[in-house]
GROMACS .gro file of C-alpha atoms in nm:
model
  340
    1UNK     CA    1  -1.923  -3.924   7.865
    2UNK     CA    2  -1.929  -4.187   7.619
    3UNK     CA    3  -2.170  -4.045   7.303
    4UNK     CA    4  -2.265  -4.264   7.009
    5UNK     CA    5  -2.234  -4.039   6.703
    6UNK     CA    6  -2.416  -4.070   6.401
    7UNK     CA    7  -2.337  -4.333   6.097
    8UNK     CA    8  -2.191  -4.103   5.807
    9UNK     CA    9  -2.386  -4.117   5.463
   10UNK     CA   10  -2.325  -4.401   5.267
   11UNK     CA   11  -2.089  -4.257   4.976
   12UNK     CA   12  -2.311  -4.445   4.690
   13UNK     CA   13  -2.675  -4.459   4.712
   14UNK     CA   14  -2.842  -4.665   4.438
   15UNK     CA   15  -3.076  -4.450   4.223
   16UNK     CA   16  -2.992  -4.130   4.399
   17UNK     CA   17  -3.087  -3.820   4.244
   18UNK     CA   18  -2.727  -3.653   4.251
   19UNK     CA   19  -2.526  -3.972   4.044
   20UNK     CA   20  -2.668  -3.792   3.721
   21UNK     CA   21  -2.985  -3.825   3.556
   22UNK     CA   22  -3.238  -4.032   3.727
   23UNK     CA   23  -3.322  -4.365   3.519
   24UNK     CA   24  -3.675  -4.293   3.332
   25UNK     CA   25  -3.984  -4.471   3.425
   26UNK     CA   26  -4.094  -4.840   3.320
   27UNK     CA   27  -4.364  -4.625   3.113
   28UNK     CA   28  -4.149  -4.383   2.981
   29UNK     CA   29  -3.940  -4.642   2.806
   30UNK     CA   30  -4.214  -4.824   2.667
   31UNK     CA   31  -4.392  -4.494   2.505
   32UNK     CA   32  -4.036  -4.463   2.368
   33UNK     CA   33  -4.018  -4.779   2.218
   34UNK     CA   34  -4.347  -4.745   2.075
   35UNK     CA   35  -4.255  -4.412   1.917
   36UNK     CA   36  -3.969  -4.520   1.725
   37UNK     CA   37  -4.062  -4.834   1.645
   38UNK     CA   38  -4.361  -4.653   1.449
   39UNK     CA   39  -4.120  -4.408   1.314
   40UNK     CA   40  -3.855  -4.670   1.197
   41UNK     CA   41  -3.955  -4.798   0.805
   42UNK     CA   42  -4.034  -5.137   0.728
   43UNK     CA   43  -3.772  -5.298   0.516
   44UNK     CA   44  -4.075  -5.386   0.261
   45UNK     CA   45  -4.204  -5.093   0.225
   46UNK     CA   46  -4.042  -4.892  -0.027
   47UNK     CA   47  -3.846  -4.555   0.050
   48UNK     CA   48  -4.033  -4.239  -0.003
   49UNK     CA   49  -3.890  -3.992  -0.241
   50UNK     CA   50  -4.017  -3.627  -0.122
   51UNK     CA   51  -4.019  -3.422  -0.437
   52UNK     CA   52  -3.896  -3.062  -0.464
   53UNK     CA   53  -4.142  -2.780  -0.337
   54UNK     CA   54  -4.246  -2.603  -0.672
   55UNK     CA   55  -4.088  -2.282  -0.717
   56UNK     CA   56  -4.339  -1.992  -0.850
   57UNK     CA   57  -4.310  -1.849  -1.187
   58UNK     CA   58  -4.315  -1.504  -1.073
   59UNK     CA   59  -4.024  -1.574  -0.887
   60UNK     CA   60  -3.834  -1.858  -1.133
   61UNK     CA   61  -3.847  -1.544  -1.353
   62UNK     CA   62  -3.721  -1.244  -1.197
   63UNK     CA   63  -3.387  -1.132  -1.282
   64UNK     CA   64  -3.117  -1.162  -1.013
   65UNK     CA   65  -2.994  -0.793  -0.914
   66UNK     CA   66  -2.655  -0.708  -1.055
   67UNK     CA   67  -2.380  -0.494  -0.817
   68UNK     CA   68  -2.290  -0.137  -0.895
   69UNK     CA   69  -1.970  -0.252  -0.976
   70UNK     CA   70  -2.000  -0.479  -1.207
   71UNK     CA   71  -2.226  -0.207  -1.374
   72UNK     CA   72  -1.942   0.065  -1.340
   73UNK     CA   73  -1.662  -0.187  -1.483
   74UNK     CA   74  -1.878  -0.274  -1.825
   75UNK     CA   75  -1.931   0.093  -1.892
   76UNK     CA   76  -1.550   0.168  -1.854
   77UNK     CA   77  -1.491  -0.049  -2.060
   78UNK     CA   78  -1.787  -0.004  -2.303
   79UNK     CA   79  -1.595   0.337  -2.283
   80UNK     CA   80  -1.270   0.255  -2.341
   81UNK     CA   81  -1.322   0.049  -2.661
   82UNK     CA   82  -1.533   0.396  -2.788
   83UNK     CA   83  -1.226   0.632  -2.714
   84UNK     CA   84  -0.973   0.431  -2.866
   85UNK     CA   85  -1.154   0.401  -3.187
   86UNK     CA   86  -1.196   0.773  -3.176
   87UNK     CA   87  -0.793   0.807  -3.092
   88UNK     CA   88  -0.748   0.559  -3.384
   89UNK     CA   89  -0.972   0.695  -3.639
   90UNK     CA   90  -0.844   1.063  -3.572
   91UNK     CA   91  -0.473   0.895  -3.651
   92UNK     CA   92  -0.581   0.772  -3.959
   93UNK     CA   93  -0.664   1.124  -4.065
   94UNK     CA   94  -0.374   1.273  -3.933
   95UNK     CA   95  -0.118   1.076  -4.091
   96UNK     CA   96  -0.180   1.119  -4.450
   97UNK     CA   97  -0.146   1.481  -4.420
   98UNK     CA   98   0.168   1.419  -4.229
   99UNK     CA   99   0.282   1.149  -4.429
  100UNK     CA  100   0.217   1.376  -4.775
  101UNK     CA  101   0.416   1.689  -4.580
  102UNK     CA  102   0.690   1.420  -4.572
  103UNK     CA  103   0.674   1.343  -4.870
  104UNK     CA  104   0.647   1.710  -5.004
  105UNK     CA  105   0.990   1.791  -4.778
  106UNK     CA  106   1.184   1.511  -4.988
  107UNK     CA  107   1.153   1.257  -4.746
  108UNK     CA  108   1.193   0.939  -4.901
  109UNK     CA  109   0.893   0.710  -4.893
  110UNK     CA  110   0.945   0.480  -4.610
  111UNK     CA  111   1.066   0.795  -4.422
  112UNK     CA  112   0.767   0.996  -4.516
  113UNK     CA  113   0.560   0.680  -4.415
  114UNK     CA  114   0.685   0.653  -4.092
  115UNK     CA  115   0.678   1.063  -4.033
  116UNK     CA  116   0.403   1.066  -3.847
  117UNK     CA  117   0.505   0.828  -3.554
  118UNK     CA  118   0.689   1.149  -3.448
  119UNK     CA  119   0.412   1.429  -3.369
  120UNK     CA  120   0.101   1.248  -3.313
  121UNK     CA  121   0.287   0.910  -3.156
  122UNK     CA  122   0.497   1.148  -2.955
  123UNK     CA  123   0.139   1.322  -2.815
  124UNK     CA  124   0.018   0.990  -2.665
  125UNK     CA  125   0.323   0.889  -2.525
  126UNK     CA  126   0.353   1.253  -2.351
  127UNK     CA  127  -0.006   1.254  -2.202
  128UNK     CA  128   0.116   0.872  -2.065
  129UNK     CA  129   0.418   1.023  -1.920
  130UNK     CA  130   0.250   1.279  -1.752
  131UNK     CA  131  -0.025   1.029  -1.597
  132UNK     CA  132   0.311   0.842  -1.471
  133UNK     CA  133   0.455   1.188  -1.315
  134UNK     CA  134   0.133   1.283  -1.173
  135UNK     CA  135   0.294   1.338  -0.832
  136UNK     CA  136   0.602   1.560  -0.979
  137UNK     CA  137   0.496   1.880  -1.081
  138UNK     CA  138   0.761   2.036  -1.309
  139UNK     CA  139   0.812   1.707  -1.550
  140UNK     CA  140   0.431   1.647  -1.493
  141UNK     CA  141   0.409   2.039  -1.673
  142UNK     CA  142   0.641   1.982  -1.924
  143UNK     CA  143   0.514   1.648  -2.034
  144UNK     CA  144   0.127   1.855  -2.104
  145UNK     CA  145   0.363   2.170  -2.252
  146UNK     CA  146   0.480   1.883  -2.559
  147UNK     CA  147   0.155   1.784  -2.524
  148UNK     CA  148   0.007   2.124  -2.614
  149UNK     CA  149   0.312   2.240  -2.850
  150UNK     CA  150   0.330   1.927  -3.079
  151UNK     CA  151  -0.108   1.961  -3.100
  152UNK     CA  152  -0.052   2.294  -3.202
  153UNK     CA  153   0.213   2.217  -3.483
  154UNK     CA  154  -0.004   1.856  -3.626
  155UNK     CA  155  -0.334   2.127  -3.660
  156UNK     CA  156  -0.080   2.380  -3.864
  157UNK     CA  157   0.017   2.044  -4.098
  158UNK     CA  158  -0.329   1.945  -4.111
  159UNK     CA  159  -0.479   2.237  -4.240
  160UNK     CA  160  -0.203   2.344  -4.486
  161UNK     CA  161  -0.278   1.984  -4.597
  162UNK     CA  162  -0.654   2.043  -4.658
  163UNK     CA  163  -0.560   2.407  -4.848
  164UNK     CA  164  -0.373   2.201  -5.082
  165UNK     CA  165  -0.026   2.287  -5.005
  166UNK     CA  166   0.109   1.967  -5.009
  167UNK     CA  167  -0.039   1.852  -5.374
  168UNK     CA  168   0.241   1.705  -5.587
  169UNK     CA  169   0.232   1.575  -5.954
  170UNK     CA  170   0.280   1.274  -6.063
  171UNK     CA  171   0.411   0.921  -5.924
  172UNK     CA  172   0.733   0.789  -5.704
  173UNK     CA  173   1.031   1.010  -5.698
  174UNK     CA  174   0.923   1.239  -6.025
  175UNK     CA  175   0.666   1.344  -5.871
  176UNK     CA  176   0.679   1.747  -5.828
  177UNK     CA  177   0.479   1.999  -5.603
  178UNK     CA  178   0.215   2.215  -5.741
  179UNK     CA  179   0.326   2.530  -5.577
  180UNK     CA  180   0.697   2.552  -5.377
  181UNK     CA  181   0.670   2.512  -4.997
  182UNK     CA  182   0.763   2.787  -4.802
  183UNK     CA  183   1.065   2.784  -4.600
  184UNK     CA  184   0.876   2.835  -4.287
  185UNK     CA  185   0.631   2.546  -4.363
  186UNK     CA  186   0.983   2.347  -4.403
  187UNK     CA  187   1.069   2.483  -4.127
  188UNK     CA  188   0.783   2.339  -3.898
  189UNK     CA  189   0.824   1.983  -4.055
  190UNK     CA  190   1.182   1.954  -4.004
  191UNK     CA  191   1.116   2.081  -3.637
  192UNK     CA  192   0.815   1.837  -3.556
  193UNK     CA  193   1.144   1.536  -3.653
  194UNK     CA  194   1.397   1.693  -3.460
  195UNK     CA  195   1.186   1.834  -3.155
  196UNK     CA  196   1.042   1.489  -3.104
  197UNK     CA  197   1.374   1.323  -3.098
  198UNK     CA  198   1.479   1.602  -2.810
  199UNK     CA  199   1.108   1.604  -2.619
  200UNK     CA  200   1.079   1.273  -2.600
  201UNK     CA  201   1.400   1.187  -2.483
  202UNK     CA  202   1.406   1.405  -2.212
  203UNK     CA  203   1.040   1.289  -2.090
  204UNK     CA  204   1.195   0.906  -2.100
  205UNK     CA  205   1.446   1.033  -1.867
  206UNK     CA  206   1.232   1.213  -1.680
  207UNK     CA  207   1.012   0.859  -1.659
  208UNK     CA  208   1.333   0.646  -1.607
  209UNK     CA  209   1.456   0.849  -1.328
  210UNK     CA  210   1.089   0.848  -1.169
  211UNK     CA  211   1.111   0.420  -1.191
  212UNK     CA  212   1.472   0.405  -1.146
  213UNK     CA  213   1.561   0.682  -0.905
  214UNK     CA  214   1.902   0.539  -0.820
  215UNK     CA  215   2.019   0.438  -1.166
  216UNK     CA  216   2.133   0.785  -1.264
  217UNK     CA  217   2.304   0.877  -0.947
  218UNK     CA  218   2.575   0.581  -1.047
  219UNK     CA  219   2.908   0.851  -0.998
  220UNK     CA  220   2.840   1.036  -0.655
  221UNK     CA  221   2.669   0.722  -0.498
  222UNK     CA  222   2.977   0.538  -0.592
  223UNK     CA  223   3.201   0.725  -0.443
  224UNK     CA  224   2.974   0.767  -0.095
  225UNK     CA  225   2.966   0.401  -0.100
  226UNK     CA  226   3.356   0.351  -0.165
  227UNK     CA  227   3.402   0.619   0.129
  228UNK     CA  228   3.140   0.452   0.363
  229UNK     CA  229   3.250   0.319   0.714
  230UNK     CA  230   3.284  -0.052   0.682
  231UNK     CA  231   2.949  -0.251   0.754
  232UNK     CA  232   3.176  -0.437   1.082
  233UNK     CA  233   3.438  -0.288   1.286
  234UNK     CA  234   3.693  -0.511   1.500
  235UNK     CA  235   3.685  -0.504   1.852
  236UNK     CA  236   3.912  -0.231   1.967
  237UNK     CA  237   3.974  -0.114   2.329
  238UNK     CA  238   3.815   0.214   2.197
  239UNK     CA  239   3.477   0.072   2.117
  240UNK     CA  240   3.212   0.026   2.314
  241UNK     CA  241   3.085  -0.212   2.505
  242UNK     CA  242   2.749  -0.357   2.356
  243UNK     CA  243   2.481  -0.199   2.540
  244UNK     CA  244   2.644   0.109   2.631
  245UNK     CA  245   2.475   0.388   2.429
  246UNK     CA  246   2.714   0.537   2.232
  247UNK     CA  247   2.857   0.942   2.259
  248UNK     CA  248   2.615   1.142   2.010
  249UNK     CA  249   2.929   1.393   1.982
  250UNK     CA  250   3.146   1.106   1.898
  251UNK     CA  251   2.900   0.961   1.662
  252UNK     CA  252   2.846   1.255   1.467
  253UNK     CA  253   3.225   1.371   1.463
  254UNK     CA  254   3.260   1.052   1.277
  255UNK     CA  255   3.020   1.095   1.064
  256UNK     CA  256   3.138   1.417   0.964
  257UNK     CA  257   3.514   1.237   0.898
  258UNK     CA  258   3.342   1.065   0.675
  259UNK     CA  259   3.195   1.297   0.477
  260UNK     CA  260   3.491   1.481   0.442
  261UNK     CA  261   3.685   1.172   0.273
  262UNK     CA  262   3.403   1.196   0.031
  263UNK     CA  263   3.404   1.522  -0.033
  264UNK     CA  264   3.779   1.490  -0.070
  265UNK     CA  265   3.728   1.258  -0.337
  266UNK     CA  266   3.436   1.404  -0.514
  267UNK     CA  267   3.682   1.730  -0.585
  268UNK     CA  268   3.962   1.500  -0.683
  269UNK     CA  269   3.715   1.366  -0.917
  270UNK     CA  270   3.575   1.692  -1.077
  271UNK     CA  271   3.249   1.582  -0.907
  272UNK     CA  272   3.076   1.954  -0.732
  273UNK     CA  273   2.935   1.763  -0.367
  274UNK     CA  274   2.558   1.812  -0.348
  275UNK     CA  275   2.480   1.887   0.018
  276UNK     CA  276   2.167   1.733   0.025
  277UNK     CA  277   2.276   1.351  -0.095
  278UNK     CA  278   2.557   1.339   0.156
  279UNK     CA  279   2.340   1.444   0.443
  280UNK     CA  280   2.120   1.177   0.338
  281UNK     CA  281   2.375   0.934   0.280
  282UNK     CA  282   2.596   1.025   0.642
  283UNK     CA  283   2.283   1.125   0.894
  284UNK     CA  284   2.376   1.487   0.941
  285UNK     CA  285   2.271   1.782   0.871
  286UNK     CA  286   2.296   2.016   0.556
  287UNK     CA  287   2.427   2.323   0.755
  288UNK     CA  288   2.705   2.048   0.860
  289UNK     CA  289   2.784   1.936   0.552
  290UNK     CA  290   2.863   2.303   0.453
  291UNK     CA  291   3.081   2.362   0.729
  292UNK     CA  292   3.258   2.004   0.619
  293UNK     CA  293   3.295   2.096   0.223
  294UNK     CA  294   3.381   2.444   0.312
  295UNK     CA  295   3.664   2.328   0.588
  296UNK     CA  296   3.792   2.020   0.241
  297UNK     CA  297   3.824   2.366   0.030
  298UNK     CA  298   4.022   2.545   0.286
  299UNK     CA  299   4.234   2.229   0.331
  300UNK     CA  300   4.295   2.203  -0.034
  301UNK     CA  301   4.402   2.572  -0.099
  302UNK     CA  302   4.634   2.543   0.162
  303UNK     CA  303   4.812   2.205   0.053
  304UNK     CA  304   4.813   2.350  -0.310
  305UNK     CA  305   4.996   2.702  -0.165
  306UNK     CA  306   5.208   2.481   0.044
  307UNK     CA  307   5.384   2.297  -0.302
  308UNK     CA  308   5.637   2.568  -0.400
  309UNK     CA  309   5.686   2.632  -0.722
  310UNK     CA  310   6.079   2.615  -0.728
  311UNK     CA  311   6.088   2.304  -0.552
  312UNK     CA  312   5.754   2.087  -0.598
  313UNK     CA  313   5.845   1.742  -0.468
  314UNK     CA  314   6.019   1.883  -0.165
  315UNK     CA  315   6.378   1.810  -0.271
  316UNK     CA  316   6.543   2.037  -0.030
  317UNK     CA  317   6.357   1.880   0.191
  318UNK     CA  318   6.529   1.564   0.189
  319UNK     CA  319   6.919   1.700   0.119
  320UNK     CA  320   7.136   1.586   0.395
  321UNK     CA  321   7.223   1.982   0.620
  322UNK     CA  322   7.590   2.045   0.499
  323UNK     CA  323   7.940   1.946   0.772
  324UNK     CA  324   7.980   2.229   0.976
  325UNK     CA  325   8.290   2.412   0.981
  326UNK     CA  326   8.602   2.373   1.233
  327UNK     CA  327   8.577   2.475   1.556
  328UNK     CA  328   8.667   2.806   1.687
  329UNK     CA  329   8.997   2.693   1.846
  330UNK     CA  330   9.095   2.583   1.492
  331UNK     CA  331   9.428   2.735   1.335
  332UNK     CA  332   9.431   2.806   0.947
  333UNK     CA  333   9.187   2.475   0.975
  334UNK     CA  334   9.387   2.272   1.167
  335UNK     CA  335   9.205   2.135   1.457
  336UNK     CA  336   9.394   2.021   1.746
  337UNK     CA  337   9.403   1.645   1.801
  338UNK     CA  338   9.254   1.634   1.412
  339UNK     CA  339   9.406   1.634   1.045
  340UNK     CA  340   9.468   1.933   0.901
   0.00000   0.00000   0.00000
């Protein structure tokens, strides 16, 4: 049965709705036109300038809020300025009667002038160490203890110095004391010098130790390094293949061989071994590092009862055994077949 199917749909139909948007009407484009032609200026007419909106004086007026922080920040500061005039003005007090205590303990006079840069200089620069060893508690303590001694000893000078026990007669070096110190006033000045010479240089180690903590440990870190494996190994047929996780006993047997060398060399050196560094420095444990110094001792005691006293570089050792003596079928020493 012959059947006469329908034409398909011509691909592209003129002004169909679904090739995009449909072309506007004649009268759209002329109320368009119209529009922007009565929007567009005239080149004769001149450009209007639109002024600025005028702002209100209630509001040109008004303060802008400032942040809490900025607040906080200017009274710190505000505060800061206010303590260190107190800090300096207090100084200034303080160091004539230290200065004339100087003076009154035959210091010479730029010695007695520079006297008080011990005890009260020493007091600031504790209270800073102990703000910089906050998080240590013993040098943190001992910083505020020189803190608290060397207050204790400036109040003593200062009020000896306002009972007029430093008063001296007369100008340069004739000038003589009113009344003869006493040897435990003397005493106290000469120990303000000389403690703040030992206080402060053991809080400037404590400090340099906190900011440096590896400059101090130059002897036993030297040695660790000097006995560490080396940073690349050759390829043996031991080692293994890349990869292959190696033997934790192995790992740590090694480990321990090294520590021993260093120990080793640490009592060669008159160095005692601190357990806790070389665990640190090998990956094992303290316990193990006992067992590893303690099995170094035993070592040495037995190489040093091995060296006999009669014969210390093993002489007999090395002597050739003596010739044996003729054989048994010998006569008077005359061996058959051999010279008499």
């Amino acid at each position: 049965m012959n059947e006469t199917l329908p034409a398909a749909p011509p691909t592209e139909i003129a002004g169909h709705p679904s090739e995009g948007v449909p072309e506007r009407h004649r009268r759209g484009r002329l109320a368009g036109w119209f529009r922007r032609r009565g929007s567009t200026p005239q080149p004769d007419a001149p450009a209007v300038e639109t002024a600025p909106a005028p702002v209100a004086p209630e509001v040109r007026d008004t303060p802008q809020p400032v942040s809490q922080t900025s607040v906080a920040r200017r009274t710190a500061v505000v505060l800061a300025i206010l303590l260190a005039a107190v800090i300096a003005v207090a100084f200034r007090g303080s160091w004539t009667s230290q200065s004339d205590a100087a003076r009154a303990a035959h210091f010479d006079p730029t010695g007695a002038f520079l006297y008080p840069f011990a005890p009260d200089g020493l007091i600031v620069l504790a209270l800073v160490g102990a703000v910089v060893l906050r998080h240590k508690f013993g040098p943190r303590l001992y910083c505020l203890v020189v803190v608290v001694l060397f207050t204790i000893t400036s109040y003593v000078i200062n009020h000896l110095h306002g009972m007029g026990t430093f008063i001296m007669v007369g100008e340069g070096e004739s000038a003589v004391l009113v009344k003869e110190l006493d040897g435990r006033v003397v005493g106290l000045i000469a120990g303000q010098l000389v403690g703040s010479i030992a206080f402060g240089s053991h809080i400037l180690m404590h400090v340099f130790r906190h900011l440096f903590p590896e400059a101090l440990d130059g002897a036993v870190r030297a040695i660790a390094t000097a006995a560490s494996p080396p940073a690349t190994v050759p390829d043996t047929p031991d080692r293994p293949v890349e990869g292959v996780p190696a033997d934790p006993e192995a790992e740590r047997e090694e480990r321990k061989a090294w520590a021993a060398i260093t120990v080793r060399m640490l009592l060669d050196n008159g160095i005692k071994p601190r357990r806790k560094q070389l665990a640190d420095q090998y990956g094992i444990s303290e316990r193990q590092v006992s067992y590893v110094i303690a099995d170094v001792e035993r070592e040495r005691e037995t190489e040093a009862g091995e060296e006999s006293p009669a014969d210390p570089a093993g002489q007999l050792a090395e002597r050739p055994m003596p010739r044996p003596l003729a054989a048994a079928g010998s006569v008077n020493g005359h061996v058959p077949g051999g010279e008499s």
